């Protein structure tokens, strides 16, 4: 990915979707608050544009006791929380991880269906990290693939969640990302609540109607 900007583009839709997913999953305690930290731990391939003195310990191919510096042109992976500030200073070039590369993106363009593609084994936080990465490196093509994937899978997940309220869904949710699991469980809960409401005992509502009718009769 080149450091040259490809122009400004908006991430409002996908960010809104992700925020809604996190808010809806608030009942899971600290899980959603941990996501920014977990996505920052994702490892990304980089190439150093400079000699990085004293950072030889970052390169697994070097012995820092004898080679304390990272040589210009060195290639290895780093967690994204380290990559981001280096990339901003143009000290490194960022290569997209395979799960965001051309081959897998082509698969997602063809058919990202839940029953066709399992994302959890690729990355539990595929959407969060992918959108963050696309925003930071200004990769509009990656952004479009991820937002399209979210929209298409989102509809399918909601449909499946509302038609499986009484079924064992462990095999289905196994391949979903953490965000998608939140969407699925919210949809399933909404479906269960609707069924209970549809077959509800009138309870307090019925009692209020009965009392009002009695007062009119009196």
Coordinates of N, CA and C in Angstrom, one line a residue:
X1 N 0.9 -1.2 0.0 CA 0.0 0.0 0.0 C 0.9 1.2 0.0
X2 N 0.7 2.1 -0.9 CA 1.5 3.3 -1.0 C 1.1 4.3 0.0
X3 N 2.0 5.1 0.5 CA 1.7 6.2 1.4 C 1.0 7.3 0.8
X4 N 0.9 7.4 -0.6 CA 0.3 8.4 -1.3 C -1.2 8.3 -1.1
X5 N -1.9 9.5 -0.7 CA -3.3 9.5 -0.5 C -4.1 9.2 -1.8
X6 N -5.2 8.4 -1.6 CA -6.0 8.1 -2.8 C -7.3 9.0 -2.7
X7 N -7.3 10.0 -1.8 CA -8.4 10.9 -1.7 C -9.2 10.6 -0.5
X8 N -10.1 11.5 -0.1 CA -10.9 11.4 1.1 C -12.1 10.6 0.8
X9 N -12.5 9.7 1.7 CA -13.7 9.0 1.5 C -14.4 8.7 2.8
X10 N -15.7 8.5 2.9 CA -16.4 8.5 4.1 C -16.6 7.1 4.7
X11 N -16.4 7.0 6.0 CA -16.6 5.7 6.6 C -17.8 5.8 7.6
X12 N -18.7 6.7 7.4 CA -19.8 7.0 8.3 C -20.7 5.8 8.5
X13 N -21.1 5.2 7.3 CA -22.0 4.0 7.4 C -21.5 2.9 8.2
X14 N -20.3 2.4 7.8 CA -19.7 1.3 8.5 C -19.4 1.5 10.0
X15 N -18.9 2.8 10.3 CA -18.7 3.1 11.7 C -19.9 3.1 12.5
X16 N -21.0 3.6 11.9 CA -22.3 3.6 12.5 C -22.8 2.2 12.8
X17 N -22.6 1.3 11.8 CA -23.0 -0.1 12.0 C -22.2 -0.7 13.1
X18 N -20.9 -0.5 13.1 CA -20.1 -1.1 14.1 C -20.4 -0.6 15.5
X19 N -20.7 0.7 15.6 CA -21.0 1.3 16.9 C -22.3 0.7 17.4
X20 N -23.3 0.6 16.5 CA -24.6 0.0 16.9 C -24.4 -1.5 17.4
X21 N -23.5 -2.2 16.8 CA -23.2 -3.6 17.2 C -22.6 -3.6 18.6
X22 N -21.7 -2.7 18.8 CA -21.0 -2.7 20.1 C -22.0 -2.2 21.2
X23 N -22.8 -1.2 20.9 CA -23.8 -0.8 21.9 C -24.8 -1.9 22.2
X24 N -25.2 -2.6 21.2 CA -26.2 -3.6 21.4 C -25.6 -4.8 22.2
X25 N -24.3 -5.0 22.1 CA -23.7 -6.0 22.9 C -23.2 -5.6 24.2
X26 N -23.7 -4.4 24.7 CA -23.2 -3.9 26.0 C -23.4 -4.8 27.1
X27 N -24.4 -5.7 27.0 CA -24.7 -6.6 28.1 C -23.6 -7.6 28.4
X28 N -22.6 -7.7 27.5 CA -21.5 -8.6 27.6 C -20.4 -8.1 28.5
X29 N -20.6 -7.0 29.2 CA -19.7 -6.5 30.2 C -18.6 -5.8 29.5
X30 N -17.3 -6.1 29.8 CA -16.2 -5.3 29.2 C -15.8 -5.8 27.8
X31 N -16.4 -6.7 27.3 CA -16.0 -7.3 26.0 C -15.9 -6.2 24.9
X32 N -16.9 -5.4 24.8 CA -16.9 -4.4 23.7 C -15.8 -3.3 23.9
X33 N -15.5 -3.0 25.2 CA -14.5 -2.0 25.5 C -13.1 -2.5 25.2
X34 N -13.0 -3.9 25.2 CA -11.7 -4.5 24.9 C -11.4 -4.5 23.4
X35 N -12.4 -4.3 22.6 CA -12.2 -4.5 21.2 C -11.1 -3.6 20.6
X36 N -11.1 -2.3 20.9 CA -10.0 -1.5 20.3 C -8.6 -2.0 20.7
X37 N -8.4 -2.5 21.9 CA -7.2 -3.1 22.3 C -6.8 -4.3 21.5
X38 N -7.9 -5.2 21.3 CA -7.6 -6.5 20.6 C -7.4 -6.2 19.1
X39 N -8.0 -5.3 18.5 CA -7.8 -5.0 17.1 C -6.4 -4.4 16.9
X40 N -5.9 -3.6 17.9 CA -4.6 -3.1 17.8 C -3.5 -4.1 17.9
X41 N -3.8 -5.3 18.4 CA -2.9 -6.4 18.5 C -2.7 -7.2 17.2
X42 N -3.6 -6.9 16.3 CA -3.5 -7.6 15.0 C -2.1 -7.3 14.3
X43 N -1.5 -8.3 13.8 CA -0.2 -8.1 13.2 C -0.3 -7.8 11.7
X44 N 0.6 -6.9 11.3 CA 0.6 -6.4 9.9 C 2.0 -6.5 9.3
X45 N 2.1 -6.9 8.1 CA 3.5 -6.9 7.4 C 3.9 -5.5 7.1
X46 N 5.2 -5.2 7.4 CA 5.7 -3.9 7.1 C 7.1 -4.1 6.5
X47 N 7.5 -3.0 5.8 CA 8.9 -2.9 5.2 C 9.4 -1.6 5.7
X48 N 10.6 -1.6 6.4 CA 11.2 -0.4 6.9 C 11.8 0.4 5.8
X49 N 11.5 1.7 5.8 CA 12.1 2.7 4.9 C 13.4 3.3 5.4
X50 N 13.7 3.1 6.7 CA 14.8 3.7 7.3 C 15.6 2.7 8.1
X51 N 16.8 3.1 8.5 CA 17.6 2.3 9.5 C 17.0 2.7 10.9
X52 N 16.5 1.6 11.6 CA 15.9 1.9 12.9 C 16.9 1.5 14.0
X53 N 17.6 2.4 14.5 CA 18.6 2.1 15.5 C 18.0 1.7 16.8
X54 N 18.6 0.6 17.3 CA 18.1 0.1 18.6 C 16.9 -0.7 18.6
X55 N 16.3 -1.0 17.4 CA 15.1 -1.7 17.3 C 15.3 -3.1 16.7
X56 N 16.5 -3.6 16.8 CA 16.8 -4.9 16.2 C 16.0 -6.0 16.9
X57 N 15.6 -5.8 18.1 CA 14.8 -6.9 18.8 C 13.4 -7.1 18.2
X58 N 13.0 -6.2 17.4 CA 11.7 -6.3 16.8 C 11.7 -7.3 15.6
X59 N 12.9 -7.5 15.0 CA 13.0 -8.4 13.9 C 13.4 -9.8 14.4
X60 N 12.5 -10.8 14.2 CA 12.8 -12.1 14.7 C 14.0 -12.8 14.0
X61 N 14.4 -12.3 12.9 CA 15.5 -12.9 12.2 C 16.9 -12.4 12.7
X62 N 16.8 -11.4 13.6 CA 18.1 -10.8 14.1 C 18.4 -11.2 15.5
X63 N 19.7 -11.2 15.8 CA 20.1 -11.4 17.2 C 20.4 -10.0 17.7
X64 N 19.6 -9.4 18.6 CA 19.8 -8.0 19.0 C 21.1 -7.7 19.7
X65 N 21.7 -8.8 20.3 CA 23.0 -8.6 21.0 C 24.1 -8.3 20.0
X66 N 24.0 -8.8 18.8 CA 25.0 -8.6 17.7 C 24.5 -7.6 16.6
X67 N 23.2 -7.6 16.4 CA 22.6 -6.7 15.4 C 21.5 -5.9 16.0
X68 N 21.8 -4.8 16.7 CA 20.9 -4.0 17.5 C 19.9 -3.2 16.6
X69 N 20.2 -3.0 15.3 CA 19.5 -2.1 14.5 C 18.7 -2.9 13.4
X70 N 17.5 -2.3 13.1 CA 16.7 -2.8 11.9 C 17.3 -2.2 10.7
X71 N 17.6 -3.0 9.7 CA 18.2 -2.5 8.4 C 17.0 -2.0 7.5
X72 N 17.4 -1.0 6.8 CA 16.4 -0.4 5.8 C 16.1 -1.6 4.8
X73 N 14.8 -1.7 4.5 CA 14.3 -2.8 3.6 C 13.9 -4.0 4.3
X74 N 14.1 -4.1 5.6 CA 13.8 -5.3 6.4 C 12.2 -5.5 6.4
X75 N 11.8 -6.7 6.3 CA 10.4 -7.0 6.2 C 10.0 -8.0 7.3
X76 N 9.0 -7.7 8.1 CA 8.5 -8.6 9.1 C 7.2 -8.0 9.6
X77 N 6.5 -8.7 10.5 CA 5.2 -8.3 11.0 C 5.4 -7.6 12.4
X78 N 4.5 -6.6 12.6 CA 4.4 -6.0 13.9 C 3.0 -5.8 14.3
X79 N 2.7 -5.7 15.6 CA 1.3 -5.4 16.0 C 0.9 -4.0 15.5
X80 N -0.3 -3.8 15.2 CA -0.7 -2.6 14.6 C -0.6 -1.4 15.5
X81 N -0.6 -1.5 16.8 CA -0.4 -0.4 17.6 C 1.0 0.2 17.5
X82 N 1.9 -0.6 17.0 CA 3.3 -0.2 16.8 C 3.4 0.4 15.3
X83 N 2.7 -0.3 14.4 CA 2.8 0.1 13.0 C 2.2 1.5 12.8
X84 N 1.1 1.8 13.4 CA 0.4 3.1 13.1 C 1.3 4.3 13.2
X85 N 1.9 4.5 14.3 CA 2.8 5.7 14.4 C 4.0 5.7 13.5
X86 N 4.5 4.5 13.2 CA 5.6 4.4 12.2 C 5.2 4.7 10.8
X87 N 4.0 4.3 10.5 CA 3.5 4.5 9.2 C 3.1 6.0 9.0
X88 N 2.6 6.7 10.0 CA 2.3 8.1 9.9 C 3.6 8.9 9.6
X89 N 4.7 8.5 10.2 CA 6.0 9.2 9.9 C 6.7 8.7 8.7
X90 N 6.0 7.8 7.9 CA 6.5 7.2 6.7 C 7.9 6.5 6.9
X91 N 8.0 5.9 8.1 CA 9.2 5.1 8.4 C 9.0 3.7 7.9
X92 N 7.8 3.3 7.7 CA 7.5 1.9 7.1 C 6.5 2.0 6.1
X93 N 6.5 1.0 5.2 CA 5.4 0.8 4.2 C 4.6 -0.4 4.8
X94 N 3.3 -0.3 4.6 CA 2.4 -1.3 5.1 C 1.9 -2.2 4.0
X95 N 2.0 -3.5 4.2 CA 1.4 -4.4 3.2 C 0.1 -5.0 3.9
X96 N -0.9 -5.2 3.1 CA -2.2 -5.7 3.7 C -2.0 -7.2 4.1
X97 N -2.5 -7.5 5.3 CA -2.5 -8.9 5.6 C -3.3 -9.7 4.6
X98 N -3.1 -11.0 4.5 CA -3.7 -11.9 3.5 C -5.2 -11.8 3.5
X99 N -5.8 -11.7 4.7 CA -7.2 -11.6 4.8 C -7.8 -10.4 4.2
X100 N -7.0 -9.4 3.9 CA -7.5 -8.2 3.3 C -6.8 -8.0 1.9
X101 N -6.2 -9.0 1.4 CA -5.5 -9.0 0.1 C -6.5 -9.2 -1.0
X102 N -5.9 -9.1 -2.3 CA -6.7 -9.1 -3.5 C -7.5 -10.5 -3.6
X103 N -6.8 -11.6 -3.3 CA -7.4 -12.9 -3.5 C -8.7 -13.1 -2.6
X104 N -8.5 -12.8 -1.3 CA -9.7 -12.9 -0.4 C -10.7 -11.9 -0.7
X105 N -10.3 -10.7 -1.0 CA -11.3 -9.7 -1.4 C -12.1 -10.1 -2.6
X106 N -11.5 -10.8 -3.6 CA -12.2 -11.3 -4.7 C -13.3 -12.3 -4.3
X107 N -12.9 -13.1 -3.3 CA -13.9 -14.1 -2.8 C -15.0 -13.4 -2.2
X108 N -14.8 -12.4 -1.4 CA -15.9 -11.6 -0.8 C -16.8 -10.9 -1.8
X109 N -16.2 -10.4 -2.8 CA -17.0 -9.8 -3.9 C -17.9 -10.8 -4.6
X110 N -17.4 -12.0 -4.8 CA -18.2 -13.0 -5.5 C -19.4 -13.4 -4.6
X111 N -19.1 -13.8 -3.4 CA -20.2 -14.3 -2.5 C -19.7 -14.3 -1.0
X112 N -20.0 -13.3 -0.2 CA -19.6 -13.2 1.1 C -20.5 -13.9 2.1
X113 N -21.5 -14.7 1.6 CA -22.5 -15.3 2.4 C -22.0 -16.0 3.6
X114 N -22.8 -16.0 4.7 CA -22.4 -16.6 6.0 C -22.1 -18.1 5.8
X115 N -22.9 -18.8 5.0 CA -22.7 -20.2 4.8 C -21.6 -20.5 3.8
X116 N -21.1 -19.5 3.1 CA -20.0 -19.7 2.1 C -18.6 -19.3 2.7
X117 N -18.6 -18.2 3.4 CA -17.3 -17.7 4.0 C -17.4 -17.6 5.5
X118 N -16.4 -18.2 6.2 CA -16.3 -18.1 7.6 C -15.2 -17.1 7.9
X119 N -15.6 -16.0 8.6 CA -14.6 -15.0 8.9 C -13.9 -15.1 10.2
X120 N -14.6 -15.8 11.2 CA -14.0 -15.8 12.5 C -12.6 -16.4 12.6
X121 N -12.4 -17.4 11.8 CA -11.1 -18.1 11.8 C -10.0 -17.2 11.1
X122 N -10.5 -16.2 10.2 CA -9.6 -15.3 9.6 C -9.2 -14.2 10.6
X123 N -10.2 -13.6 11.2 CA -10.0 -12.6 12.3 C -11.3 -12.4 13.0
X124 N -11.3 -12.6 14.3 CA -12.6 -12.3 15.1 C -13.1 -10.9 15.0
X125 N -12.2 -10.0 14.6 CA -12.5 -8.6 14.5 C -12.3 -8.1 13.1
X126 N -12.7 -8.9 12.1 CA -12.5 -8.6 10.7 C -12.9 -7.2 10.3
X127 N -14.2 -6.8 10.7 CA -14.7 -5.5 10.3 C -14.0 -4.4 11.0
X128 N -13.9 -4.5 12.3 CA -13.3 -3.3 13.0 C -11.9 -3.0 12.6
X129 N -11.1 -4.1 12.5 CA -9.7 -3.9 12.1 C -9.6 -3.5 10.6
X130 N -10.4 -4.1 9.8 CA -10.3 -3.9 8.4 C -10.7 -2.4 8.0
X131 N -11.7 -1.9 8.6 CA -12.1 -0.5 8.4 C -11.1 0.4 8.9
X132 N -10.5 0.1 10.1 CA -9.5 1.0 10.7 C -8.2 1.0 9.8
X133 N -7.9 -0.2 9.3 CA -6.7 -0.2 8.4 C -6.9 0.5 7.1
X134 N -8.1 0.3 6.5 CA -8.4 1.0 5.3 C -8.4 2.5 5.4
X135 N -9.0 2.9 6.5 CA -9.0 4.4 6.8 C -7.6 4.9 6.9
X136 N -6.7 4.2 7.7 CA -5.4 4.7 8.0 C -4.5 4.8 6.7
X137 N -4.6 3.7 5.9 CA -3.8 3.7 4.7 C -4.5 4.2 3.4
X138 N -5.7 4.7 3.6 CA -6.5 5.3 2.5 C -6.6 4.3 1.4
X139 N -7.1 3.1 1.7 CA -7.3 2.1 0.7 C -8.8 2.0 0.4
X140 N -9.3 2.8 -0.6 CA -10.7 2.9 -0.9 C -11.3 1.6 -1.3
X141 N -10.5 0.8 -2.1 CA -11.0 -0.5 -2.6 C -11.3 -1.4 -1.5
X142 N -10.4 -1.5 -0.5 CA -10.6 -2.4 0.7 C -11.8 -1.9 1.5
X143 N -12.0 -0.6 1.6 CA -13.1 0.0 2.3 C -14.4 -0.5 1.7
X144 N -14.5 -0.4 0.3 CA -15.7 -0.8 -0.4 C -16.0 -2.3 -0.2
X145 N -15.0 -3.1 -0.2 CA -15.2 -4.5 0.0 C -15.8 -4.8 1.3
X146 N -15.2 -4.2 2.4 CA -15.6 -4.5 3.7 C -17.0 -4.0 4.0
X147 N -17.3 -2.8 3.5 CA -18.7 -2.2 3.8 C -19.7 -3.1 3.0
X148 N -19.4 -3.5 1.8 CA -20.3 -4.3 1.0 C -20.5 -5.7 1.7
X149 N -19.4 -6.2 2.3 CA -19.5 -7.5 3.0 C -20.4 -7.4 4.2
X150 N -20.2 -6.3 5.0 CA -21.0 -6.1 6.2 C -22.4 -6.0 5.8
X151 N -22.8 -5.2 4.8 CA -24.2 -5.0 4.5 C -24.8 -6.3 4.0
X152 N -24.2 -7.1 3.2 CA -24.7 -8.3 2.7 C -24.9 -9.4 3.7
X153 N -23.8 -9.5 4.5 CA -23.9 -10.5 5.6 C -24.8 -10.1 6.7
X154 N -24.9 -8.8 7.0 CA -25.8 -8.2 8.0 C -27.2 -8.7 7.8
X155 N -27.7 -8.5 6.6 CA -29.1 -8.8 6.3 C -29.3 -10.4 6.4
X156 N -28.4 -11.1 6.0 CA -28.5 -12.6 6.1 C -28.5 -13.0 7.5
X157 N -27.6 -12.4 8.3 CA -27.5 -12.8 9.8 C -28.8 -12.5 10.5
X158 N -29.4 -11.3 10.2 CA -30.6 -10.9 10.9 C -31.8 -11.9 10.5
X159 N -31.8 -12.3 9.2 CA -32.8 -13.2 8.7 C -32.7 -14.6 9.4
X160 N -31.4 -15.0 9.5 CA -31.2 -16.3 10.1 C -31.5 -16.3 11.6
X161 N -31.2 -15.2 12.3 CA -31.4 -15.1 13.7 C -32.9 -15.1 14.1
X162 N -33.7 -14.5 13.2 CA -35.1 -14.4 13.5 C -35.9 -15.7 13.1
X163 N -35.2 -16.6 12.5 CA -35.8 -17.9 12.1 C -35.2 -19.1 12.8
X164 N -34.5 -18.8 13.8 CA -33.8 -19.9 14.5 C -33.8 -19.7 16.0
X165 N -34.9 -19.1 16.5 CA -35.0 -18.7 17.9 C -35.1 -19.9 18.8
X166 N -35.5 -21.1 18.3 CA -35.7 -22.3 19.1 C -34.7 -23.4 18.7
X167 N -33.7 -23.0 18.0 CA -32.7 -24.0 17.5 C -31.3 -23.8 18.1
X168 N -30.5 -24.9 18.0 CA -29.1 -24.8 18.4 C -28.4 -24.1 17.3
X169 N -27.8 -23.0 17.6 CA -27.2 -22.2 16.5 C -25.7 -22.1 16.7
X170 N -25.1 -23.0 17.5 CA -23.7 -23.0 17.8 C -22.8 -23.2 16.5
X171 N -23.3 -24.1 15.6 CA -22.5 -24.4 14.4 C -22.6 -23.2 13.5
X172 N -23.7 -22.5 13.5 CA -23.9 -21.3 12.6 C -23.0 -20.1 13.1
X173 N -23.1 -19.9 14.4 CA -22.4 -18.7 14.9 C -20.9 -18.9 15.0
X174 N -20.4 -20.2 14.9 CA -19.0 -20.5 15.0 C -18.2 -19.7 14.0
X175 N -18.7 -19.5 12.8 CA -17.9 -18.8 11.7 C -18.1 -17.3 11.7
X176 N -18.9 -16.8 12.6 CA -19.2 -15.3 12.6 C -18.1 -14.6 13.4
X177 N -17.9 -13.3 13.0 CA -17.0 -12.5 13.7 C -17.7 -12.1 15.0
X178 N -16.9 -11.5 15.9 CA -17.5 -11.0 17.2 C -18.7 -10.0 17.0
X179 N -18.5 -9.1 16.1 CA -19.5 -8.1 15.7 C -20.8 -8.9 15.2
X180 N -20.5 -9.8 14.3 CA -21.7 -10.5 13.7 C -22.4 -11.4 14.7
X181 N -21.7 -11.9 15.7 CA -22.3 -12.7 16.8 C -23.2 -11.8 17.6
X182 N -22.8 -10.6 17.8 CA -23.6 -9.6 18.6 C -24.9 -9.3 17.8
X183 N -24.7 -9.1 16.5 CA -25.9 -8.8 15.6 C -26.8 -10.0 15.7
X184 N -26.3 -11.2 15.6 CA -27.1 -12.4 15.6 C -27.9 -12.6 16.9
X185 N -27.2 -12.4 18.0 CA -27.9 -12.6 19.3 C -28.9 -11.5 19.6
X186 N -28.6 -10.3 19.1 CA -29.6 -9.2 19.2 C -30.9 -9.5 18.4
X187 N -30.7 -10.0 17.2 CA -31.8 -10.3 16.3 C -32.6 -11.5 16.9
X188 N -31.9 -12.5 17.4 CA -32.5 -13.7 18.0 C -33.3 -13.3 19.3
X189 N -32.8 -12.4 20.1 CA -33.5 -11.9 21.3 C -34.7 -11.1 20.9
X190 N -34.6 -10.3 19.9 CA -35.8 -9.5 19.4 C -36.9 -10.5 18.9
X191 N -36.5 -11.5 18.2 CA -37.5 -12.5 17.7 C -38.2 -13.2 18.9
X192 N -37.4 -13.6 19.8 CA -38.0 -14.3 21.0 C -38.9 -13.4 21.8
X193 N -38.5 -12.1 21.9 CA -39.4 -11.2 22.6 C -40.7 -10.9 21.8
X194 N -40.6 -10.9 20.5 CA -41.8 -10.7 19.7 C -42.8 -11.9 19.9
X195 N -42.2 -13.1 19.9 CA -43.0 -14.3 20.0 C -43.7 -14.3 21.4
X196 N -43.0 -14.0 22.4 CA -43.6 -13.9 23.7 C -44.7 -12.9 23.8
X197 N -44.4 -11.7 23.1 CA -45.5 -10.7 23.1 C -46.7 -11.1 22.3
X198 N -46.5 -11.8 21.2 CA -47.6 -12.3 20.4 C -48.4 -13.3 21.1
X199 N -47.8 -14.1 22.0 CA -48.6 -15.2 22.7 C -48.7 -14.8 24.2
X200 N -48.7 -13.5 24.4 CA -48.7 -13.0 25.8 C -49.9 -13.3 26.6
X201 N -49.9 -13.3 27.9 CA -51.0 -13.2 28.8 C -51.2 -11.7 29.0
X202 N -52.5 -11.3 28.9 CA -52.8 -9.9 28.9 C -52.2 -9.2 30.2
X203 N -52.2 -9.9 31.3 CA -51.6 -9.4 32.5 C -52.2 -8.0 32.9
X204 N -51.3 -7.1 33.2 CA -51.7 -5.8 33.7 C -52.5 -5.0 32.6
X205 N -52.2 -5.2 31.3 CA -52.9 -4.5 30.3 C -54.4 -4.9 30.3
X206 N -54.6 -6.2 30.4 CA -55.9 -6.8 30.4 C -56.7 -6.3 31.7
X207 N -56.0 -6.3 32.8 CA -56.6 -5.9 34.0 C -57.0 -4.4 33.9
X208 N -56.2 -3.5 33.3 CA -56.6 -2.1 33.2 C -57.8 -2.0 32.3
X209 N -57.9 -2.7 31.2 CA -59.0 -2.6 30.3 C -60.3 -3.1 31.1
X210 N -60.2 -4.2 31.9 CA -61.3 -4.7 32.6 C -61.8 -3.7 33.6
X211 N -60.9 -3.1 34.4 CA -61.3 -2.1 35.4 C -62.0 -0.9 34.7
X212 N -61.5 -0.5 33.6 CA -62.1 0.7 32.9 C -63.5 0.3 32.4
X213 N -63.7 -0.9 32.0 CA -65.0 -1.3 31.5 C -66.0 -1.4 32.7
X214 N -65.5 -1.9 33.8 CA -66.4 -2.0 35.0 C -66.8 -0.6 35.5
X215 N -65.9 0.4 35.4 CA -66.3 1.7 35.8 C -67.3 2.3 34.9
X216 N -67.2 2.0 33.6 CA -68.2 2.5 32.7 C -69.6 1.9 32.9
X217 N -69.6 0.6 33.2 CA -70.8 -0.1 33.5 C -71.5 0.4 34.8
X218 N -70.6 0.7 35.8 CA -71.2 1.2 37.0 C -71.8 2.6 36.8

